[in-house]
Amino acid sequence: MALALLGAALSMAWGGREAFATFGWKFLISTDWDAVNHRFGALVPVIGTLVTALIAMLIAVPVSFGIALFLTEVAPAWLRAPVASAIELLAGIPSIIYGMWGLFVFAPFMAAHVDPWIDAHLGSLPAIGIFFSGPPLGLGMLTAGIVLAIMVIPFISSVMREVFLTVPARLKESAYALGSTTWEVAWHIVLPYTRQAVIGGVFLGLGRALGETMAVTFVLGNAHQLTASLLMPGNSIAAVIANEFTEADSELYRSSLIALGFLLFVVTFAVLVVARLMLRQMERKQGRA
């Protein structure tokens, strides 16, 4: 597995060597993407990838925790299995279906109802208003982040549910016997007991959000422009590669797209390394305890 990862990384780095040699480190900080004049930069798609993934995780993690807690501690026995099966089925829906739903259903809803409200009530606020002001286009980083959140919720909630079920019943029963509420049991008993697996599930969902292509391509707007507003269209690494790889009419153009793929690999690998380090640190703390 390590050799396969190393081979993939080296092949993409070799494919993007012309872009790195031509633009150097400025490829990472440039906002240019001009196929006619052969000027390319990775900053806009990198920021778009990170921002949409961050929005997705801010929404998906608490929702997934609530779903897993409901299915393991609150829902009646007859309801748990059907709801859990339905959530697992959602994980198998192709991403292009989410993208089409986002483009034809969710984006018009955002343009008609959500974006105007956000711009009117949050766009004029000091400091944070710049992130929530803009025309009601429907397509943009906020829409893409919400669609990504809907996509990764089944993955994260399924993992959380499975690990919550591994908590010994005697621990929870003891806490309930001492007068703890359901929330107190979840926060002080269930979550500490399963936190390593929960973090693993969260980073699994983050990896899916970072590498998602088709759904993001449909709803992100595919505009190569750097903007602070979450309501404005943007771009992501996966969307740029999917949209433009077949149109690359020069070696430099193609090399720049492959270099973007290498950067996506690096970002995803860094996320996995951070997750591993966090889990190892937790294991050490538990060992000292």
PDB file of C-alpha atoms in Angstrom:
ATOM      1  CA  MET A   1       0.000   0.000   0.000  1.00  0.00           C
ATOM      2  CA  ALA A   2       2.814   2.384   0.879  1.00  0.00           C
ATOM      3  CA  LEU A   3       4.518   1.639  -2.423  1.00  0.00           C
ATOM      4  CA  ALA A   4       1.265   2.286  -4.302  1.00  0.00           C
ATOM      5  CA  LEU A   5       0.821   5.657  -2.582  1.00  0.00           C
ATOM      6  CA  LEU A   6       4.434   6.577  -3.245  1.00  0.00           C
ATOM      7  CA  GLY A   7       4.119   5.556  -6.883  1.00  0.00           C
ATOM      8  CA  ALA A   8       0.945   7.629  -7.336  1.00  0.00           C
ATOM      9  CA  ALA A   9       2.569  10.665  -5.725  1.00  0.00           C
ATOM     10  CA  LEU A  10       5.737  10.386  -7.783  1.00  0.00           C
ATOM     11  CA  SER A  11       3.833   9.896 -11.037  1.00  0.00           C
ATOM     12  CA  MET A  12       1.751  13.014 -10.446  1.00  0.00           C
ATOM     13  CA  ALA A  13       4.775  15.001  -9.350  1.00  0.00           C
ATOM     14  CA  TRP A  14       6.586  13.895 -12.531  1.00  0.00           C
ATOM     15  CA  GLY A  15       3.573  14.795 -14.661  1.00  0.00           C
ATOM     16  CA  GLY A  16       3.443  18.263 -13.121  1.00  0.00           C
ATOM     17  CA  ARG A  17       7.170  18.890 -13.342  1.00  0.00           C
ATOM     18  CA  GLU A  18       6.824  21.315 -16.276  1.00  0.00           C
ATOM     19  CA  ALA A  19       4.365  23.489 -14.366  1.00  0.00           C
ATOM     20  CA  PHE A  20       6.551  23.501 -11.258  1.00  0.00           C
ATOM     21  CA  ALA A  21       9.646  24.242 -13.346  1.00  0.00           C
ATOM     22  CA  THR A  22       7.918  27.070 -15.240  1.00  0.00           C
ATOM     23  CA  PHE A  23       6.145  28.824 -12.391  1.00  0.00           C
ATOM     24  CA  GLY A  24       8.136  27.634  -9.374  1.00  0.00           C
ATOM     25  CA  TRP A  25       6.712  28.307  -5.927  1.00  0.00           C
ATOM     26  CA  LYS A  26       4.538  31.073  -7.402  1.00  0.00           C
ATOM     27  CA  PHE A  27       2.304  28.329  -8.779  1.00  0.00           C
ATOM     28  CA  LEU A  28       1.048  27.827  -5.222  1.00  0.00           C
ATOM     29  CA  ILE A  29       0.159  31.476  -4.567  1.00  0.00           C
ATOM     30  CA  SER A  30      -0.898  32.710  -7.991  1.00  0.00           C
ATOM     31  CA  THR A  31      -4.551  33.349  -8.822  1.00  0.00           C
ATOM     32  CA  ASP A  32      -3.934  33.308 -12.575  1.00  0.00           C
ATOM     33  CA  TRP A  33      -5.628  30.712 -14.752  1.00  0.00           C
ATOM     34  CA  ASP A  34      -5.261  31.894 -18.325  1.00  0.00           C
ATOM     35  CA  ALA A  35      -5.169  29.037 -20.811  1.00  0.00           C
ATOM     36  CA  VAL A  36      -4.691  31.392 -23.757  1.00  0.00           C
ATOM     37  CA  ASN A  37      -1.553  33.061 -22.411  1.00  0.00           C
ATOM     38  CA  HIS A  38      -0.412  29.948 -20.532  1.00  0.00           C
ATOM     39  CA  ARG A  39      -0.387  31.439 -17.050  1.00  0.00           C
ATOM     40  CA  PHE A  40      -1.579  29.082 -14.329  1.00  0.00           C
ATOM     41  CA  GLY A  41      -1.819  29.218 -10.558  1.00  0.00           C
ATOM     42  CA  ALA A  42      -3.236  26.899  -7.914  1.00  0.00           C
ATOM     43  CA  LEU A  43      -4.362  29.305  -5.192  1.00  0.00           C
ATOM     44  CA  VAL A  44      -8.019  29.637  -6.215  1.00  0.00           C
ATOM     45  CA  PRO A  45      -8.802  25.900  -6.555  1.00  0.00           C
ATOM     46  CA  VAL A  46      -6.817  25.062  -3.403  1.00  0.00           C
ATOM     47  CA  ILE A  47      -8.721  27.627  -1.343  1.00  0.00           C
ATOM     48  CA  GLY A  48     -12.028  26.508  -2.879  1.00  0.00           C
ATOM     49  CA  THR A  49     -11.290  22.893  -1.981  1.00  0.00           C
ATOM     50  CA  LEU A  50     -10.408  23.719   1.609  1.00  0.00           C
ATOM     51  CA  VAL A  51     -13.291  26.154   2.173  1.00  0.00           C
ATOM     52  CA  THR A  52     -15.996  23.848   0.811  1.00  0.00           C
ATOM     53  CA  ALA A  53     -14.611  20.913   2.805  1.00  0.00           C
ATOM     54  CA  LEU A  54     -14.510  23.038   5.961  1.00  0.00           C
ATOM     55  CA  ILE A  55     -18.121  24.146   5.482  1.00  0.00           C
ATOM     56  CA  ALA A  56     -19.128  20.537   4.929  1.00  0.00           C
ATOM     57  CA  MET A  57     -17.439  19.334   8.110  1.00  0.00           C
ATOM     58  CA  LEU A  58     -18.842  22.172  10.237  1.00  0.00           C
ATOM     59  CA  ILE A  59     -22.316  21.009   9.223  1.00  0.00           C
ATOM     60  CA  ALA A  60     -21.793  17.258   8.945  1.00  0.00           C
ATOM     61  CA  VAL A  61     -19.987  16.510  12.207  1.00  0.00           C
ATOM     62  CA  PRO A  62     -22.625  17.793  14.675  1.00  0.00           C
ATOM     63  CA  VAL A  63     -25.472  16.448  12.540  1.00  0.00           C
ATOM     64  CA  SER A  64     -23.814  13.042  12.294  1.00  0.00           C
ATOM     65  CA  PHE A  65     -23.208  12.995  16.041  1.00  0.00           C
ATOM     66  CA  GLY A  66     -26.873  13.803  16.638  1.00  0.00           C
ATOM     67  CA  ILE A  67     -28.021  11.065  14.262  1.00  0.00           C
ATOM     68  CA  ALA A  68     -25.736   8.475  15.861  1.00  0.00           C
ATOM     69  CA  LEU A  69     -26.815   9.507  19.361  1.00  0.00           C
ATOM     70  CA  PHE A  70     -30.470   9.352  18.394  1.00  0.00           C
ATOM     71  CA  LEU A  71     -30.137   5.889  16.890  1.00  0.00           C
ATOM     72  CA  THR A  72     -28.205   4.441  19.817  1.00  0.00           C
ATOM     73  CA  GLU A  73     -29.707   6.170  22.851  1.00  0.00           C
ATOM     74  CA  VAL A  74     -33.042   7.806  22.040  1.00  0.00           C
ATOM     75  CA  ALA A  75     -34.876   6.082  19.178  1.00  0.00           C
ATOM     76  CA  PRO A  76     -37.202   3.184  19.994  1.00  0.00           C
ATOM     77  CA  ALA A  77     -35.933  -0.258  19.050  1.00  0.00           C
ATOM     78  CA  TRP A  78     -38.377  -0.678  16.166  1.00  0.00           C
ATOM     79  CA  LEU A  79     -37.154   2.537  14.522  1.00  0.00           C
ATOM     80  CA  ARG A  80     -33.397   2.073  14.829  1.00  0.00           C
ATOM     81  CA  ALA A  81     -32.813  -0.587  12.182  1.00  0.00           C
ATOM     82  CA  PRO A  82     -34.916   1.012   9.380  1.00  0.00           C
ATOM     83  CA  VAL A  83     -33.387   4.466   9.898  1.00  0.00           C
ATOM     84  CA  ALA A  84     -29.853   3.046  10.094  1.00  0.00           C
ATOM     85  CA  SER A  85     -30.419   1.089   6.886  1.00  0.00           C
ATOM     86  CA  ALA A  86     -31.770   4.180   5.134  1.00  0.00           C
ATOM     87  CA  ILE A  87     -28.713   6.208   6.151  1.00  0.00           C
ATOM     88  CA  GLU A  88     -26.368   3.506   4.901  1.00  0.00           C
ATOM     89  CA  LEU A  89     -28.238   3.428   1.587  1.00  0.00           C
ATOM     90  CA  LEU A  90     -27.693   7.177   1.218  1.00  0.00           C
ATOM     91  CA  ALA A  91     -23.960   6.535   1.288  1.00  0.00           C
ATOM     92  CA  GLY A  92     -24.296   4.451  -1.872  1.00  0.00           C
ATOM     93  CA  ILE A  93     -25.959   7.135  -3.986  1.00  0.00           C
ATOM     94  CA  PRO A  94     -23.604   8.225  -6.821  1.00  0.00           C
ATOM     95  CA  SER A  95     -22.152  11.678  -6.424  1.00  0.00           C
ATOM     96  CA  ILE A  96     -23.508  12.808  -9.782  1.00  0.00           C
ATOM     97  CA  ILE A  97     -27.034  12.327  -8.430  1.00  0.00           C
ATOM     98  CA  TYR A  98     -26.235  14.679  -5.568  1.00  0.00           C
ATOM     99  CA  GLY A  99     -24.781  17.109  -8.091  1.00  0.00           C
ATOM    100  CA  MET A 100     -27.868  17.074 -10.309  1.00  0.00           C
ATOM    101  CA  TRP A 101     -30.142  17.469  -7.290  1.00  0.00           C
ATOM    102  CA  GLY A 102     -27.983  20.329  -6.099  1.00  0.00           C
ATOM    103  CA  LEU A 103     -28.065  22.069  -9.482  1.00  0.00           C
ATOM    104  CA  PHE A 104     -31.742  21.688 -10.340  1.00  0.00           C
ATOM    105  CA  VAL A 105     -33.373  21.692  -6.895  1.00  0.00           C
ATOM    106  CA  PHE A 106     -31.133  22.970  -4.126  1.00  0.00           C
ATOM    107  CA  ALA A 107     -29.370  25.811  -5.962  1.00  0.00           C
ATOM    108  CA  PRO A 108     -32.668  27.477  -7.054  1.00  0.00           C
ATOM    109  CA  PHE A 109     -33.907  27.153  -3.473  1.00  0.00           C
ATOM    110  CA  MET A 110     -30.748  28.810  -2.196  1.00  0.00           C
ATOM    111  CA  ALA A 111     -31.067  31.609  -4.768  1.00  0.00           C
ATOM    112  CA  ALA A 112     -34.715  32.268  -3.962  1.00  0.00           C
ATOM    113  CA  HIS A 113     -34.741  31.981  -0.176  1.00  0.00           C
ATOM    114  CA  VAL A 114     -31.424  31.434   1.604  1.00  0.00           C
ATOM    115  CA  ASP A 115     -28.916  33.679  -0.194  1.00  0.00           C
ATOM    116  CA  PRO A 116     -31.119  36.815  -0.093  1.00  0.00           C
ATOM    117  CA  TRP A 117     -31.738  36.328   3.633  1.00  0.00           C
ATOM    118  CA  ILE A 118     -28.046  35.805   4.361  1.00  0.00           C
ATOM    119  CA  ASP A 119     -27.057  38.871   2.352  1.00  0.00           C
ATOM    120  CA  ALA A 120     -29.731  41.025   4.003  1.00  0.00           C
ATOM    121  CA  HIS A 121     -29.112  39.962   7.607  1.00  0.00           C
ATOM    122  CA  LEU A 122     -25.438  38.994   7.709  1.00  0.00           C
ATOM    123  CA  GLY A 123     -23.874  40.817   4.775  1.00  0.00           C
ATOM    124  CA  SER A 124     -23.864  44.188   6.552  1.00  0.00           C
ATOM    125  CA  LEU A 125     -22.314  42.954   9.795  1.00  0.00           C
ATOM    126  CA  PRO A 126     -18.835  44.242  10.618  1.00  0.00           C
ATOM    127  CA  ALA A 127     -15.887  41.879  10.274  1.00  0.00           C
ATOM    128  CA  ILE A 128     -17.896  38.874   9.080  1.00  0.00           C
ATOM    129  CA  GLY A 129     -20.160  40.610   6.582  1.00  0.00           C
ATOM    130  CA  ILE A 130     -17.628  40.200   3.788  1.00  0.00           C
ATOM    131  CA  PHE A 131     -18.127  36.439   3.966  1.00  0.00           C
ATOM    132  CA  PHE A 132     -21.928  36.610   3.578  1.00  0.00           C
ATOM    133  CA  SER A 133     -22.537  39.380   1.062  1.00  0.00           C
ATOM    134  CA  GLY A 134     -23.190  38.839  -2.607  1.00  0.00           C
ATOM    135  CA  PRO A 135     -25.850  38.355  -5.257  1.00  0.00           C
ATOM    136  CA  PRO A 136     -28.341  35.503  -4.869  1.00  0.00           C
ATOM    137  CA  LEU A 137     -26.858  33.247  -7.526  1.00  0.00           C
ATOM    138  CA  GLY A 138     -27.571  29.958  -5.774  1.00  0.00           C
ATOM    139  CA  LEU A 139     -24.285  28.530  -7.026  1.00  0.00           C
ATOM    140  CA  GLY A 140     -21.257  29.109  -4.857  1.00  0.00           C
ATOM    141  CA  MET A 141     -19.012  27.818  -2.119  1.00  0.00           C
ATOM    142  CA  LEU A 142     -21.750  27.795   0.520  1.00  0.00           C
ATOM    143  CA  THR A 143     -24.037  25.705  -1.689  1.00  0.00           C
ATOM    144  CA  ALA A 144     -21.198  23.336  -2.542  1.00  0.00           C
ATOM    145  CA  GLY A 145     -20.297  22.987   1.131  1.00  0.00           C
ATOM    146  CA  ILE A 146     -23.867  22.127   2.096  1.00  0.00           C
ATOM    147  CA  VAL A 147     -24.173  19.549  -0.684  1.00  0.00           C
ATOM    148  CA  LEU A 148     -20.863  18.022   0.421  1.00  0.00           C
ATOM    149  CA  ALA A 149     -22.159  17.908   3.993  1.00  0.00           C
ATOM    150  CA  ILE A 150     -25.245  16.000   2.854  1.00  0.00           C
ATOM    151  CA  MET A 151     -22.976  13.567   1.029  1.00  0.00           C
ATOM    152  CA  VAL A 152     -20.602  12.847   3.935  1.00  0.00           C
ATOM    153  CA  ILE A 153     -23.203  12.713   6.720  1.00  0.00           C
ATOM    154  CA  PRO A 154     -24.104   9.061   5.937  1.00  0.00           C
ATOM    155  CA  PHE A 155     -20.445   8.031   6.158  1.00  0.00           C
ATOM    156  CA  ILE A 156     -19.683   9.811   9.418  1.00  0.00           C
ATOM    157  CA  SER A 157     -22.980   8.963  11.117  1.00  0.00           C
ATOM    158  CA  SER A 158     -22.669   5.276  10.180  1.00  0.00           C
ATOM    159  CA  VAL A 159     -19.182   5.098  11.674  1.00  0.00           C
ATOM    160  CA  MET A 160     -20.279   6.930  14.810  1.00  0.00           C
ATOM    161  CA  ARG A 161     -23.300   4.678  15.244  1.00  0.00           C
ATOM    162  CA  GLU A 162     -21.230   1.530  14.950  1.00  0.00           C
ATOM    163  CA  VAL A 163     -18.663   2.676  17.492  1.00  0.00           C
ATOM    164  CA  PHE A 164     -21.319   3.993  19.882  1.00  0.00           C
ATOM    165  CA  LEU A 165     -22.800   0.492  19.918  1.00  0.00           C
ATOM    166  CA  THR A 166     -19.482  -0.871  21.216  1.00  0.00           C
ATOM    167  CA  VAL A 167     -19.765   1.045  24.500  1.00  0.00           C
ATOM    168  CA  PRO A 168     -20.452  -1.483  27.298  1.00  0.00           C
ATOM    169  CA  ALA A 169     -24.048  -1.257  28.459  1.00  0.00           C
ATOM    170  CA  ARG A 170     -22.995  -1.400  32.125  1.00  0.00           C
ATOM    171  CA  LEU A 171     -21.151   1.919  31.797  1.00  0.00           C
ATOM    172  CA  LYS A 172     -24.186   3.713  30.448  1.00  0.00           C
ATOM    173  CA  GLU A 173     -26.556   2.006  32.876  1.00  0.00           C
ATOM    174  CA  SER A 174     -24.353   3.036  35.787  1.00  0.00           C
ATOM    175  CA  ALA A 175     -24.403   6.640  34.627  1.00  0.00           C
ATOM    176  CA  TYR A 176     -28.173   6.598  34.206  1.00  0.00           C
ATOM    177  CA  ALA A 177     -28.525   5.058  37.661  1.00  0.00           C
ATOM    178  CA  LEU A 178     -26.578   7.993  39.123  1.00  0.00           C
ATOM    179  CA  GLY A 179     -29.059  10.405  37.564  1.00  0.00           C
ATOM    180  CA  SER A 180     -27.230  11.395  34.380  1.00  0.00           C
ATOM    181  CA  THR A 181     -29.227  12.650  31.432  1.00  0.00           C
ATOM    182  CA  THR A 182     -28.935  11.242  27.933  1.00  0.00           C
ATOM    183  CA  TRP A 183     -26.742  14.147  26.895  1.00  0.00           C
ATOM    184  CA  GLU A 184     -24.480  13.699  29.928  1.00  0.00           C
ATOM    185  CA  VAL A 185     -24.111   9.990  29.189  1.00  0.00           C
ATOM    186  CA  ALA A 186     -23.258  10.740  25.557  1.00  0.00           C
ATOM    187  CA  TRP A 187     -20.782  13.498  26.390  1.00  0.00           C
ATOM    188  CA  HIS A 188     -19.056  11.981  29.432  1.00  0.00           C
ATOM    189  CA  ILE A 189     -19.331   8.234  28.773  1.00  0.00           C
ATOM    190  CA  VAL A 190     -19.974   7.380  25.119  1.00  0.00           C
ATOM    191  CA  LEU A 191     -17.824  10.014  23.413  1.00  0.00           C
ATOM    192  CA  PRO A 192     -14.689   9.581  25.592  1.00  0.00           C
ATOM    193  CA  TYR A 193     -14.906   5.809  25.213  1.00  0.00           C
ATOM    194  CA  THR A 194     -15.096   6.003  21.400  1.00  0.00           C
ATOM    195  CA  ARG A 195     -13.282   9.242  20.599  1.00  0.00           C
ATOM    196  CA  GLN A 196     -10.480   7.615  18.631  1.00  0.00           C
ATOM    197  CA  ALA A 197     -12.889   5.855  16.282  1.00  0.00           C
ATOM    198  CA  VAL A 198     -15.057   8.983  16.082  1.00  0.00           C
ATOM    199  CA  ILE A 199     -12.090  11.090  14.993  1.00  0.00           C
ATOM    200  CA  GLY A 200     -11.230   8.441  12.421  1.00  0.00           C
ATOM    201  CA  GLY A 201     -14.771   8.621  11.041  1.00  0.00           C
ATOM    202  CA  VAL A 202     -14.633  12.417  10.898  1.00  0.00           C
ATOM    203  CA  PHE A 203     -11.389  12.387   8.941  1.00  0.00           C
ATOM    204  CA  LEU A 204     -12.816   9.717   6.657  1.00  0.00           C
ATOM    205  CA  GLY A 205     -15.627  12.096   5.808  1.00  0.00           C
ATOM    206  CA  LEU A 206     -13.154  14.958   5.390  1.00  0.00           C
ATOM    207  CA  GLY A 207     -11.154  12.917   2.917  1.00  0.00           C
ATOM    208  CA  ARG A 208     -14.333  12.266   0.938  1.00  0.00           C
ATOM    209  CA  ALA A 209     -15.194  15.968   0.960  1.00  0.00           C
ATOM    210  CA  LEU A 210     -11.722  17.026  -0.200  1.00  0.00           C
ATOM    211  CA  GLY A 211     -11.696  14.677  -3.171  1.00  0.00           C
ATOM    212  CA  GLU A 212     -15.301  14.969  -4.316  1.00  0.00           C
ATOM    213  CA  THR A 213     -15.600  15.893  -7.983  1.00  0.00           C
ATOM    214  CA  MET A 214     -18.942  15.673  -9.755  1.00  0.00           C
ATOM    215  CA  ALA A 215     -21.246  17.059  -7.075  1.00  0.00           C
ATOM    216  CA  VAL A 216     -18.948  20.036  -6.499  1.00  0.00           C
ATOM    217  CA  THR A 217     -18.559  20.625 -10.226  1.00  0.00           C
ATOM    218  CA  PHE A 218     -22.320  21.010 -10.603  1.00  0.00           C
ATOM    219  CA  VAL A 219     -22.931  23.518  -7.791  1.00  0.00           C
ATOM    220  CA  LEU A 220     -19.671  25.388  -7.154  1.00  0.00           C
ATOM    221  CA  GLY A 221     -20.027  27.678 -10.163  1.00  0.00           C
ATOM    222  CA  ASN A 222     -16.600  26.878 -11.670  1.00  0.00           C
ATOM    223  CA  ALA A 223     -15.457  30.509 -11.644  1.00  0.00           C
ATOM    224  CA  HIS A 224     -11.704  30.941 -11.337  1.00  0.00           C
ATOM    225  CA  GLN A 225     -11.810  33.990  -9.106  1.00  0.00           C
ATOM    226  CA  LEU A 226     -10.644  34.617  -5.562  1.00  0.00           C
ATOM    227  CA  THR A 227     -13.375  36.023  -3.334  1.00  0.00           C
ATOM    228  CA  ALA A 228     -14.076  36.095   0.375  1.00  0.00           C
ATOM    229  CA  SER A 229     -17.841  35.779  -0.049  1.00  0.00           C
ATOM    230  CA  LEU A 230     -19.240  32.298   0.433  1.00  0.00           C
ATOM    231  CA  LEU A 231     -22.172  33.202  -1.808  1.00  0.00           C
ATOM    232  CA  MET A 232     -19.992  33.731  -4.855  1.00  0.00           C
ATOM    233  CA  PRO A 233     -18.948  31.019  -7.312  1.00  0.00           C
ATOM    234  CA  GLY A 234     -15.522  29.487  -6.901  1.00  0.00           C
ATOM    235  CA  ASN A 235     -13.525  26.491  -8.007  1.00  0.00           C
ATOM    236  CA  SER A 236     -11.904  23.404  -6.557  1.00  0.00           C
ATOM    237  CA  ILE A 237      -9.009  21.208  -7.576  1.00  0.00           C
ATOM    238  CA  ALA A 238     -11.192  18.260  -8.512  1.00  0.00           C
ATOM    239  CA  ALA A 239     -13.632  20.457 -10.441  1.00  0.00           C
ATOM    240  CA  VAL A 240     -10.865  22.152 -12.444  1.00  0.00           C
ATOM    241  CA  ILE A 241      -9.347  18.814 -13.421  1.00  0.00           C
ATOM    242  CA  ALA A 242     -12.710  17.311 -14.378  1.00  0.00           C
ATOM    243  CA  ASN A 243     -13.768  20.329 -16.430  1.00  0.00           C
ATOM    244  CA  GLU A 244     -10.546  21.119 -18.259  1.00  0.00           C
ATOM    245  CA  PHE A 245      -8.396  18.023 -18.607  1.00  0.00           C
ATOM    246  CA  THR A 246      -9.878  17.048 -21.971  1.00  0.00           C
ATOM    247  CA  GLU A 247      -9.472  20.645 -23.180  1.00  0.00           C
ATOM    248  CA  ALA A 248      -5.770  20.949 -22.313  1.00  0.00           C
ATOM    249  CA  ASP A 249      -4.198  21.867 -25.662  1.00  0.00           C
ATOM    250  CA  SER A 250      -0.597  22.244 -24.536  1.00  0.00           C
ATOM    251  CA  GLU A 251       1.921  20.384 -22.431  1.00  0.00           C
ATOM    252  CA  LEU A 252       2.101  23.226 -19.914  1.00  0.00           C
ATOM    253  CA  TYR A 253      -1.689  23.294 -19.558  1.00  0.00           C
ATOM    254  CA  ARG A 254      -1.803  19.530 -19.016  1.00  0.00           C
ATOM    255  CA  SER A 255       1.121  19.645 -16.632  1.00  0.00           C
ATOM    256  CA  SER A 256      -0.585  22.352 -14.576  1.00  0.00           C
ATOM    257  CA  LEU A 257      -3.678  20.188 -14.191  1.00  0.00           C
ATOM    258  CA  ILE A 258      -1.575  17.206 -13.128  1.00  0.00           C
ATOM    259  CA  ALA A 259       0.246  19.474 -10.679  1.00  0.00           C
ATOM    260  CA  LEU A 260      -3.140  20.373  -9.187  1.00  0.00           C
ATOM    261  CA  GLY A 261      -3.808  16.662  -8.770  1.00  0.00           C
ATOM    262  CA  PHE A 262      -0.495  16.313  -6.950  1.00  0.00           C
ATOM    263  CA  LEU A 263      -1.457  19.165  -4.610  1.00  0.00           C
ATOM    264  CA  LEU A 264      -4.784  17.467  -3.890  1.00  0.00           C
ATOM    265  CA  PHE A 265      -2.902  14.281  -3.083  1.00  0.00           C
ATOM    266  CA  VAL A 266      -0.614  16.210  -0.728  1.00  0.00           C
ATOM    267  CA  VAL A 267      -3.540  17.900   1.035  1.00  0.00           C
ATOM    268  CA  THR A 268      -5.422  14.629   1.469  1.00  0.00           C
ATOM    269  CA  PHE A 269      -2.315  12.827   2.685  1.00  0.00           C
ATOM    270  CA  ALA A 270      -1.625  15.640   5.160  1.00  0.00           C
ATOM    271  CA  VAL A 271      -5.147  15.266   6.538  1.00  0.00           C
ATOM    272  CA  LEU A 272      -4.607  11.541   7.047  1.00  0.00           C
ATOM    273  CA  VAL A 273      -1.254  12.166   8.748  1.00  0.00           C
ATOM    274  CA  VAL A 274      -2.832  14.692  11.107  1.00  0.00           C
ATOM    275  CA  ALA A 275      -5.557  12.194  11.965  1.00  0.00           C
ATOM    276  CA  ARG A 276      -2.973   9.510  12.685  1.00  0.00           C
ATOM    277  CA  LEU A 277      -0.945  11.857  14.884  1.00  0.00           C
ATOM    278  CA  MET A 278      -4.042  12.891  16.821  1.00  0.00           C
ATOM    279  CA  LEU A 279      -5.007   9.271  17.430  1.00  0.00           C
ATOM    280  CA  ARG A 280      -1.482   8.409  18.529  1.00  0.00           C
ATOM    281  CA  GLN A 281      -1.415  11.353  20.905  1.00  0.00           C
ATOM    282  CA  MET A 282      -4.687  10.214  22.434  1.00  0.00           C
ATOM    283  CA  GLU A 283      -3.339   6.709  22.872  1.00  0.00           C
ATOM    284  CA  ARG A 284      -0.304   8.102  24.694  1.00  0.00           C
ATOM    285  CA  LYS A 285      -2.482  10.183  27.003  1.00  0.00           C
ATOM    286  CA  GLN A 286      -4.640   7.165  27.774  1.00  0.00           C
ATOM    287  CA  GLY A 287      -1.500   5.133  28.460  1.00  0.00           C
ATOM    288  CA  ARG A 288      -0.197   7.725  30.935  1.00  0.00           C
ATOM    289  CA  ALA A 289      -3.638   7.860  32.564  1.00  0.00           C
TER     290      ALA A 289
END
